[in-house]
Tab-separated table of C-alpha atoms and ligand atoms in Angstrom:
chain	number	residue	atom	x	y	z
A	1	MET	CA	0.033	0.054	-0.071
A	2	PRO	CA	-0.248	3.245	-0.510
A	3	GLY	CA	0.599	6.554	-2.194
A	4	PHE	CA	0.142	8.572	0.997
A	5	GLU	CA	3.439	7.138	2.151
A	6	ILE	CA	5.412	9.041	-0.514
A	7	PHE	CA	3.425	12.267	-0.921
A	8	GLY	CA	6.169	14.856	-1.571
A	9	GLU	CA	7.637	17.640	-3.569
A	10	GLU	CA	6.327	16.328	-6.913
A	11	GLU	CA	2.634	16.583	-5.716
A	12	LYS	CA	3.293	20.008	-4.126
A	13	LYS	CA	4.670	21.305	-7.517
A	14	GLU	CA	1.619	20.142	-9.514
A	15	ILE	CA	-0.742	21.655	-6.957
A	16	LEU	CA	1.092	24.924	-7.126
A	17	ASP	CA	0.361	25.064	-11.013
A	18	VAL	CA	-3.288	25.063	-10.109
A	19	LEU	CA	-3.075	27.607	-7.251
A	20	ASP	CA	-1.011	29.970	-9.654
A	21	THR	CA	-3.944	30.290	-11.870
A	22	GLY	CA	-6.690	30.062	-9.234
A	23	VAL	CA	-8.813	27.871	-11.589
A	24	LEU	CA	-10.041	24.952	-9.366
A	25	PHE	CA	-12.574	23.675	-11.786
A	26	ARG	CA	-11.916	21.267	-14.796
A	27	TYR	CA	-14.019	23.015	-17.353
A	28	GLU	CA	-14.234	26.497	-18.726
A	29	PHE	CA	-12.255	29.706	-17.430
A	30	GLY	CA	-10.349	29.601	-20.752
A	31	ALA	CA	-8.031	32.674	-20.614
A	32	GLN	CA	-7.485	32.517	-16.842
A	33	ARG	CA	-6.379	29.026	-16.593
A	34	LYS	CA	-3.314	29.682	-18.983
A	35	GLY	CA	-3.529	26.183	-20.604
A	36	VAL	CA	-3.473	24.362	-17.300
A	37	TYR	CA	-5.941	21.355	-17.584
A	38	LYS	CA	-4.817	19.058	-14.768
A	39	VAL	CA	-7.818	16.658	-14.592
A	40	GLN	CA	-7.884	16.270	-18.436
A	41	GLU	CA	-4.033	15.722	-18.661
A	42	PHE	CA	-4.493	13.124	-15.754
A	43	GLU	CA	-7.183	11.213	-17.727
A	44	LYS	CA	-5.063	11.133	-20.880
A	45	GLN	CA	-1.829	9.966	-19.014
A	46	PHE	CA	-3.762	7.454	-16.888
A	47	ALA	CA	-5.347	5.872	-20.009
A	48	ALA	CA	-2.072	5.944	-21.939
A	49	TYR	CA	-0.367	4.241	-18.968
A	50	CYS	CA	-2.968	1.507	-18.899
A	51	GLY	CA	-2.604	1.032	-22.740
A	52	THR	CA	-6.147	2.166	-23.604
A	53	SER	CA	-7.833	5.132	-25.200
A	54	TYR	CA	-10.026	7.049	-22.945
A	55	GLY	CA	-10.139	7.855	-19.262
A	56	GLN	CA	-13.201	9.559	-17.322
A	57	ALA	CA	-12.018	11.037	-13.997
A	58	VAL	CA	-14.643	11.241	-11.251
A	59	THR	CA	-15.012	12.046	-7.635
A	60	SER	CA	-14.369	8.602	-6.204
A	61	GLY	CA	-14.184	4.897	-7.081
A	62	THR	CA	-17.749	4.438	-5.949
A	63	ALA	CA	-18.690	7.175	-8.492
A	64	ALA	CA	-16.711	5.485	-11.157
A	65	LEU	CA	-18.786	2.312	-10.780
A	66	LYS	CA	-21.910	4.226	-10.860
A	67	VAL	CA	-21.035	6.331	-13.803
A	68	ALA	CA	-19.799	3.228	-15.749
A	69	LEU	CA	-23.019	1.206	-14.838
A	70	ALA	CA	-25.124	4.124	-15.823
A	71	ALA	CA	-23.466	4.577	-19.171
A	72	LEU	CA	-23.718	0.853	-19.905
A	73	GLY	CA	-27.515	1.447	-19.493
A	74	VAL	CA	-28.053	-0.717	-16.423
A	75	GLY	CA	-30.984	0.173	-14.149
A	76	PRO	CA	-34.187	-1.131	-12.491
A	77	GLY	CA	-35.227	-4.752	-13.532
A	78	ASP	CA	-31.490	-5.610	-14.221
A	79	GLU	CA	-29.268	-7.939	-12.328
A	80	VAL	CA	-25.565	-7.374	-12.003
A	81	ILE	CA	-23.075	-10.235	-10.902
A	82	THR	CA	-20.155	-9.466	-8.702
A	83	GLN	CA	-18.257	-11.469	-6.154
A	84	GLY	CA	-19.099	-12.062	-2.344
A	85	PHE	CA	-15.571	-10.815	-1.342
A	86	THR	CA	-15.128	-7.126	-2.253
A	87	PHE	CA	-15.568	-3.615	-0.837
A	88	VAL	CA	-19.188	-2.729	-0.126
A	89	ALA	CA	-18.923	0.153	-2.632
A	90	THR	CA	-19.247	-2.565	-5.603
A	91	TRP	CA	-22.789	-3.504	-4.726
A	92	GLU	CA	-23.603	-0.117	-3.301
A	93	ALA	CA	-23.147	1.184	-6.867
A	94	ILE	CA	-25.328	-1.608	-8.353
A	95	LEU	CA	-28.122	-0.806	-5.965
A	96	ASP	CA	-27.741	2.929	-6.495
A	97	VAL	CA	-28.488	2.592	-10.342
A	98	GLY	CA	-31.615	0.664	-9.260
A	99	ALA	CA	-30.261	-2.867	-10.194
A	100	ILE	CA	-29.967	-6.020	-8.009
A	101	PRO	CA	-26.563	-7.355	-7.143
A	102	VAL	CA	-26.152	-10.969	-7.452
A	103	PHE	CA	-22.964	-12.603	-5.773
A	104	THR	CA	-20.645	-15.456	-6.750
A	105	GLU	CA	-18.154	-17.395	-4.809
A	106	VAL	CA	-14.450	-16.612	-4.854
A	107	ASP	CA	-11.815	-19.157	-5.703
A	108	ALA	CA	-8.051	-19.519	-4.763
A	109	THR	CA	-7.383	-16.318	-6.515
A	110	LEU	CA	-9.631	-14.705	-3.878
A	111	ASN	CA	-11.547	-13.230	-6.910
A	112	MET	CA	-14.641	-14.370	-8.962
A	113	ASP	CA	-15.028	-18.007	-9.513
A	114	PRO	CA	-15.779	-18.228	-13.183
A	115	VAL	CA	-17.560	-21.565	-12.651
A	116	ASP	CA	-19.994	-20.084	-10.262
A	117	LEU	CA	-20.532	-16.937	-12.630
A	118	GLU	CA	-21.607	-19.305	-15.369
A	119	LYS	CA	-24.339	-20.705	-12.952
A	120	LYS	CA	-25.524	-17.302	-11.783
A	121	ILE	CA	-26.210	-15.697	-15.196
A	122	THR	CA	-30.032	-15.294	-15.855
A	123	ALA	CA	-32.000	-13.615	-18.550
A	124	LYS	CA	-31.941	-10.532	-16.437
A	125	THR	CA	-27.977	-10.156	-16.157
A	126	ARG	CA	-26.954	-7.097	-17.642
A	127	CYS	CA	-23.537	-6.528	-16.492
A	128	VAL	CA	-20.655	-8.654	-14.696
A	129	ILE	CA	-18.232	-6.920	-12.242
A	130	PRO	CA	-15.255	-8.926	-11.266
A	131	VAL	CA	-13.140	-7.323	-8.711
A	132	HIS	CA	-9.252	-7.431	-8.684
A	133	MET	CA	-9.121	-7.670	-4.920
A	134	LEU	CA	-6.024	-7.091	-2.906
A	135	GLY	CA	-3.930	-6.017	-5.755
A	136	ALA	CA	-4.095	-9.097	-7.911
A	137	GLN	CA	-5.872	-10.528	-10.897
A	138	ALA	CA	-9.300	-12.170	-11.228
A	139	ARG	CA	-9.407	-14.932	-13.925
A	140	ILE	CA	-10.380	-12.044	-16.159
A	141	GLN	CA	-9.871	-13.641	-19.431
A	142	GLU	CA	-12.177	-16.677	-18.493
A	143	ILE	CA	-14.637	-14.216	-17.172
A	144	VAL	CA	-14.563	-12.096	-20.284
A	145	ALA	CA	-15.031	-15.178	-22.429
A	146	ILE	CA	-17.974	-16.404	-20.409
A	147	ALA	CA	-19.727	-12.970	-20.478
A	148	LYS	CA	-19.014	-12.593	-24.237
A	149	ARG	CA	-20.855	-15.887	-24.895
A	150	HIS	CA	-24.026	-14.464	-23.151
A	151	GLY	CA	-23.596	-10.957	-24.694
A	152	ILE	CA	-23.048	-9.321	-21.248
A	153	PRO	CA	-20.499	-6.451	-20.810
A	154	VAL	CA	-17.905	-6.798	-18.108
A	155	LEU	CA	-16.975	-3.955	-15.872
A	156	GLU	CA	-13.573	-4.467	-14.069
A	157	ASP	CA	-13.536	-3.096	-10.429
A	158	THR	CA	-9.848	-2.233	-10.496
A	159	ALA	CA	-10.012	-0.138	-7.437
A	160	GLN	CA	-7.440	-2.122	-5.464
A	161	ALA	CA	-5.057	-3.048	-8.418
A	162	ALA	CA	-3.980	-0.039	-10.433
A	163	GLY	CA	-0.836	-1.009	-12.274
A	164	ALA	CA	-1.367	-4.731	-12.081
A	165	ARG	CA	-1.415	-6.689	-15.271
A	166	ILE	CA	-1.499	-10.048	-16.956
A	167	ASN	CA	1.227	-10.702	-19.384
A	168	GLY	CA	1.991	-7.024	-19.510
A	169	GLN	CA	-1.785	-6.096	-20.374
A	170	HIS	CA	-3.170	-3.865	-17.746
A	171	LEU	CA	-6.118	-4.836	-15.456
A	172	GLY	CA	-9.122	-2.734	-16.347
A	173	THR	CA	-8.595	-3.180	-20.114
A	174	PHE	CA	-9.889	-6.622	-20.571
A	175	GLY	CA	-13.502	-5.935	-20.120
A	176	THR	CA	-15.655	-3.192	-21.685
A	177	CYS	CA	-14.392	-0.719	-19.171
A	178	GLY	CA	-12.431	-0.607	-15.906
A	179	THR	CA	-12.898	1.482	-12.749
A	180	PHE	CA	-10.166	2.799	-10.272
A	181	SER	CA	-10.312	4.470	-6.898
A	182	PHE	CA	-7.734	6.998	-5.651
A	183	ASP	CA	-8.989	7.243	-1.897
A	184	SER	CA	-6.803	7.479	1.056
A	185	VAL	CA	-5.631	3.873	1.197
A	186	LYS	CA	-5.310	2.982	-2.387
A	187	THR	CA	-1.971	2.357	-4.206
A	188	MET	CA	-2.003	5.692	-5.701
A	189	THR	CA	-4.056	8.413	-4.095
A	190	THR	CA	-5.572	11.880	-4.929
A	191	GLY	CA	-7.153	12.027	-1.560
A	192	GLU	CA	-10.564	11.172	-3.066
A	193	GLY	CA	-11.033	10.414	-6.631
A	194	GLY	CA	-11.801	7.796	-9.256
A	195	MET	CA	-11.343	7.014	-12.911
A	196	VAL	CA	-13.117	4.831	-15.633
A	197	ILE	CA	-11.052	3.627	-18.575
A	198	THR	CA	-12.423	2.323	-21.828
A	199	ALA	CA	-11.466	1.689	-25.483
A	200	ASP	CA	-15.100	2.614	-26.444
A	201	GLU	CA	-15.440	6.117	-27.606
A	202	GLN	CA	-19.160	6.146	-27.495
A	203	LEU	CA	-19.254	4.836	-23.916
A	204	TRP	CA	-16.655	7.438	-22.796
A	205	ARG	CA	-18.787	10.235	-24.344
A	206	THR	CA	-21.884	9.039	-22.440
A	207	MET	CA	-19.835	8.944	-19.232
A	208	SER	CA	-18.256	12.241	-19.774
A	209	GLU	CA	-21.764	13.889	-20.269
A	210	TYR	CA	-23.504	11.879	-17.527
A	211	HIS	CA	-20.837	12.663	-14.859
A	212	ASP	CA	-21.429	16.507	-15.650
A	213	HIS	CA	-25.227	16.767	-15.276
A	214	GLY	CA	-25.519	15.890	-19.059
A	215	HIS	CA	-23.785	18.912	-20.364
A	216	ASP	CA	-23.052	18.438	-24.015
A	217	HIS	CA	-19.297	17.669	-24.526
A	218	VAL	CA	-19.619	17.390	-28.162
A	219	VAL	CA	-17.810	20.515	-29.496
A	220	ASN	CA	-14.642	19.653	-27.842
A	221	PRO	CA	-14.823	16.141	-26.420
A	222	GLY	CA	-13.810	16.033	-22.869
A	223	ALA	CA	-14.850	19.677	-22.398
A	224	ARG	CA	-18.211	21.402	-22.512
A	225	GLY	CA	-19.804	22.178	-25.754
A	226	GLY	CA	-22.924	23.855	-27.140
A	227	GLU	CA	-25.094	23.640	-24.200
A	228	GLY	CA	-27.215	20.848	-25.528
A	229	ARG	CA	-27.874	17.587	-23.640
A	230	ARG	CA	-28.990	14.052	-24.538
A	231	PHE	CA	-30.082	12.836	-21.144
A	232	ILE	CA	-30.383	13.555	-17.513
A	233	GLY	CA	-27.050	13.456	-15.654
A	234	PHE	CA	-25.349	14.021	-12.110
A	235	ASN	CA	-22.364	15.773	-10.818
A	236	TYR	CA	-19.261	13.497	-10.304
A	237	ARG	CA	-16.746	16.134	-11.388
A	238	MET	CA	-13.205	15.713	-10.278
A	239	MET	CA	-11.348	19.040	-9.236
A	240	GLU	CA	-8.164	20.369	-10.679
A	241	LEU	CA	-6.236	19.768	-7.367
A	242	GLN	CA	-7.020	16.120	-7.533
A	243	GLY	CA	-5.933	15.949	-11.063
A	244	ALA	CA	-2.750	17.596	-10.257
A	245	ILE	CA	-2.078	15.112	-7.368
A	246	GLY	CA	-3.059	12.173	-9.696
A	247	LEU	CA	-0.219	13.261	-12.185
A	248	ALA	CA	2.384	13.185	-9.679
A	249	GLN	CA	1.230	9.936	-8.063
A	250	LEU	CA	0.823	8.298	-11.372
A	251	ALA	CA	4.512	8.932	-12.181
A	252	LYS	CA	5.266	7.171	-8.957
A	253	LEU	CA	3.160	4.075	-9.338
A	254	ASP	CA	5.680	1.805	-11.041
A	255	PHE	CA	8.152	2.556	-8.465
A	256	MET	CA	5.721	1.755	-5.621
A	257	ILE	CA	4.893	-1.696	-7.131
A	258	GLU	CA	8.533	-2.525	-7.545
A	259	ALA	CA	9.240	-1.523	-3.953
A	260	GLN	CA	6.248	-3.535	-2.716
A	261	LYS	CA	7.377	-6.635	-4.642
A	262	LYS	CA	10.637	-6.677	-2.739
A	263	THR	CA	9.001	-6.526	0.580
A	264	LYS	CA	6.313	-9.041	-0.388
A	265	ALA	CA	8.950	-11.676	-1.598
A	266	ALA	CA	10.751	-11.373	1.760
A	267	LEU	CA	7.532	-11.775	3.575
A	268	LYS	CA	6.518	-14.877	1.527
A	269	GLU	CA	9.851	-16.491	2.105
A	270	ALA	CA	9.374	-16.033	6.020
A	271	ALA	CA	5.873	-17.448	5.866
A	272	SER	CA	6.893	-20.585	3.785
A	273	ALA	CA	8.124	-21.973	7.093
A	274	ILE	CA	4.518	-22.291	8.414
A	275	PRO	CA	3.514	-25.932	7.963
A	276	GLY	CA	0.694	-26.523	5.436
A	277	VAL	CA	0.807	-22.867	4.337
A	278	GLN	CA	-0.280	-22.083	0.671
A	279	PHE	CA	-0.183	-18.913	-1.235
A	280	ARG	CA	-3.007	-17.098	-2.988
A	281	GLU	CA	-3.059	-18.207	-6.589
A	282	LEU	CA	-1.821	-15.513	-8.812
A	283	VAL	CA	-2.944	-15.564	-12.569
A	284	ASP	CA	0.418	-13.822	-13.294
A	285	GLU	CA	2.925	-13.219	-10.565
A	286	ALA	CA	5.019	-10.874	-12.660
A	287	GLY	CA	1.976	-8.578	-12.940
A	288	ASP	CA	0.900	-8.670	-9.295
A	289	SER	CA	0.818	-5.176	-7.779
A	290	ALA	CA	2.071	-6.622	-4.542
A	291	THR	CA	-0.069	-4.343	-2.574
A	292	PHE	CA	-1.163	-7.153	-0.371
A	293	PHE	CA	0.373	-10.657	0.693
A	294	CYS	CA	-2.345	-13.348	1.285
A	295	PHE	CA	-1.892	-16.841	2.463
A	296	PHE	CA	-3.928	-19.746	3.407
A	297	LEU	CA	-3.666	-22.066	6.407
A	298	ASP	CA	-5.078	-25.704	6.361
A	299	SER	CA	-7.957	-25.166	8.753
A	300	SER	CA	-9.680	-22.021	10.391
A	301	GLU	CA	-8.529	-23.342	13.756
A	302	HIS	CA	-4.888	-23.294	12.563
A	303	CYS	CA	-5.360	-19.866	11.149
A	304	LEU	CA	-6.684	-18.509	14.407
A	305	ARG	CA	-3.579	-20.006	16.341
A	306	VAL	CA	-1.218	-18.698	13.856
A	307	ASN	CA	-2.751	-15.208	14.029
A	308	LYS	CA	-2.754	-15.149	17.765
A	309	VAL	CA	1.079	-15.679	17.768
A	310	LEU	CA	1.594	-13.191	14.977
A	311	THR	CA	-0.367	-10.640	17.025
A	312	ALA	CA	1.405	-11.439	20.152
A	313	ASN	CA	4.723	-10.744	18.167
A	314	LYS	CA	3.341	-7.370	16.968
A	315	ALA	CA	2.646	-8.723	13.408
A	316	GLY	CA	-1.110	-9.543	13.524
A	317	ALA	CA	-2.645	-10.001	10.173
A	318	ILE	CA	-6.024	-9.398	8.727
A	319	ASN	CA	-8.498	-12.018	8.735
A	320	PHE	CA	-11.357	-10.900	6.392
A	321	GLY	CA	-13.810	-13.253	8.063
A	322	GLU	CA	-13.550	-10.730	11.023
A	323	ASN	CA	-13.734	-7.689	8.845
A	324	SER	CA	-17.294	-6.283	8.270
A	325	TRP	CA	-16.592	-4.240	5.181
A	326	HIS	CA	-15.311	-6.782	2.618
A	327	PHE	CA	-17.188	-10.077	3.045
A	328	TYR	CA	-20.717	-11.060	2.247
A	329	PRO	CA	-21.850	-12.864	5.481
A	330	ARG	CA	-20.656	-9.784	7.368
A	331	TRP	CA	-22.583	-7.302	5.417
A	332	GLU	CA	-25.470	-7.301	8.118
A	333	HIS	CA	-27.055	-4.080	6.575
A	334	LEU	CA	-27.256	-5.793	3.141
A	335	LEU	CA	-28.750	-9.115	4.597
A	336	ALA	CA	-31.245	-7.036	6.562
A	337	GLY	CA	-32.092	-4.917	3.665
A	338	ALA	CA	-31.512	-1.816	5.811
A	339	THR	CA	-32.139	1.287	3.835
A	340	VAL	CA	-32.860	4.919	4.478
A	341	THR	CA	-35.864	5.147	2.200
A	342	ARG	CA	-39.248	5.138	3.987
A	343	SER	CA	-40.742	2.809	1.332
A	344	GLY	CA	-37.937	0.104	1.819
A	345	TRP	CA	-36.645	0.510	-1.735
A	346	PRO	CA	-34.787	-1.092	-3.227
A	347	PHE	CA	-35.313	-4.119	-1.095
A	348	GLN	CA	-39.008	-3.761	-1.134
A	349	GLU	CA	-41.485	-2.215	-3.464
A	350	PRO	CA	-43.645	0.681	-2.300
A	351	GLY	CA	-46.330	-1.124	-0.590
A	352	GLY	CA	-44.115	-3.601	1.137
A	353	LYS	CA	-43.557	-6.553	-1.405
A	354	ARG	CA	-40.106	-7.879	-0.971
A	355	ARG	CA	-37.871	-7.550	-4.181
A	356	VAL	CA	-34.723	-9.513	-3.041
A	357	VAL	CA	-33.553	-11.533	-0.194
A	358	TYR	CA	-29.897	-12.418	0.669
A	359	ASP	CA	-29.301	-15.581	2.393
A	360	PRO	CA	-26.223	-15.459	4.766
A	361	GLU	CA	-25.349	-19.059	3.891
A	362	LEU	CA	-25.202	-18.431	0.050
A	363	LEU	CA	-21.497	-18.725	-0.401
A	364	PRO	CA	-20.111	-21.754	1.541
A	365	ALA	CA	-17.034	-22.158	-0.430
A	366	SER	CA	-15.952	-18.605	0.122
A	367	ALA	CA	-16.814	-18.662	3.849
A	368	GLU	CA	-14.585	-21.851	4.089
A	369	LEU	CA	-11.680	-20.306	2.315
A	370	ILE	CA	-11.880	-16.847	3.917
A	371	SER	CA	-11.902	-18.393	7.405
A	372	ARG	CA	-8.470	-19.837	6.776
A	373	THR	CA	-6.870	-16.663	4.983
A	374	LEU	CA	-4.528	-14.252	6.528
A	375	VAL	CA	-3.708	-11.014	4.766
A	376	TYR	CA	-0.818	-8.193	5.258
A	377	GLN	CA	-0.967	-4.937	3.481
A	378	VAL	CA	2.509	-4.396	1.912
A	379	PRO	CA	3.848	-0.954	2.478
A	380	VAL	CA	5.937	0.898	-0.031
A	381	LYS	CA	8.454	1.672	2.682
A	382	MET	CA	9.421	-0.870	5.300
A	383	SER	CA	12.467	-0.382	7.566
A	384	GLU	CA	14.944	-3.310	8.097
A	385	GLU	CA	13.954	-3.316	11.761
A	386	ARG	CA	10.264	-3.809	10.875
A	387	LEU	CA	10.938	-6.514	8.338
A	388	ALA	CA	13.225	-8.436	10.887
A	389	GLU	CA	10.357	-8.060	13.501
A	390	MET	CA	7.812	-9.563	11.006
A	391	ARG	CA	10.162	-12.268	9.941
A	392	MET	CA	10.701	-13.273	13.549
A	393	ALA	CA	6.988	-13.223	14.191
A	394	LEU	CA	6.414	-15.515	11.085
A	395	SER	CA	9.094	-17.846	12.350
A	396	GLN	CA	7.401	-18.137	15.759
A	397	ALA	CA	4.034	-18.782	14.081
A	398	ALA	CA	5.553	-21.730	12.144
A	399	LYS	CA	5.900	-23.487	15.489
A	400	VAL	CA	2.333	-23.671	16.443
B	1	LIG	C1	-11.989	1.432	-2.417
B	1	LIG	C2	-12.867	0.633	-3.255
B	1	LIG	C3	-14.008	1.181	-4.010
B	1	LIG	C4	-14.451	2.534	-3.834
B	1	LIG	O1	-13.535	3.599	-3.930
B	1	LIG	P1	-13.744	4.963	-3.206
B	1	LIG	O2	-12.806	5.765	-3.945
B	1	LIG	O3	-13.381	4.821	-1.873
B	1	LIG	O4	-15.228	5.368	-3.403
B	1	LIG	C5	-14.535	0.237	-4.870
B	1	LIG	N1	-14.298	-1.068	-4.960
B	1	LIG	C6	-13.156	-1.560	-4.245
B	1	LIG	C7	-12.916	-3.043	-4.484
B	1	LIG	C8	-12.446	-0.788	-3.322
B	1	LIG	O5	-11.527	-1.315	-2.611
């Protein structure tokens, strides 16, 4: 993890370019901005870095999911399939466009199980959202092939895996579009912010207009045009200060990934001593962003014992079975259909008819796997002392 560790002079310089003009808004103010268009430049550079054509910057990774789903035409009456191990934002966005989230199991990649995906496709499925969780790849080629056979677009939630690849091709470019988050804990950060990338010009134009109240962006694509509008939109505009920070952070992304890879390799070597340990399956180890290190123990009971020793030795790991933000059985507000609307929408129709019920026992394979999984965040910077401390803790854990 993350970009906040190396926030420095480069970011300050980019921000000063914006403060010098006083134009904080990405559109208009032509003469006053003296040619400074940070958000637009960030979109172009981010898309080029990923090897695709178009980038649409927005206010957050959650907004990126919402804008992409809206532009794909997803709405009430539709189902969207995602995985039961992800951040709540993925399915919040699905509910927010009026569609119903459907959840698949995860496999040893800790991402969408393509076999379960195939089983969960129905006549109502309008989009599939695999998530590249914890810095590494879903089986995206298999998932895209399945979705293609059914004529369904794939939106890759790449919030946690900026810079990760498969055989050199960036995650976020395998499906119809890919979304990213630049929030406070992501690998590169703009404080708050997000991006959608795509090679589909028409889809990008729709996203560009939708995220800016439907403003016509036709005269100068990516900027405002003749004050026409094709449809009703919303406001998810990124501001210039965020675009400025994004440019500086993007330039550091490959460096961050390289630094994380070295630390991760050292942790992996130390963890190898634990009897029965297995490592998360990586579709392409060279393309891992190494933002997290995940390993499996042979039982949940062994997992608890190991983590107890790690914690006692100041190196406690994350067990996502205990974390209520990322795993289906722990989303009590989703399972209960807790909503702020008086009508109970989207879980109930006005009048009280239940639209959807989520069974806590829906994903037994994921529950079994997550119960014996331990995870470390991998920092960009780790001191020799801290690495030695973690190695020592892992070697102690190998004895229980
Ligand atoms: C962080 C995250 C998001 C949402 O990003 P925000 O910028 O915080 O809105 C979406 N999906 C996943 C998998 C995430 O980790």
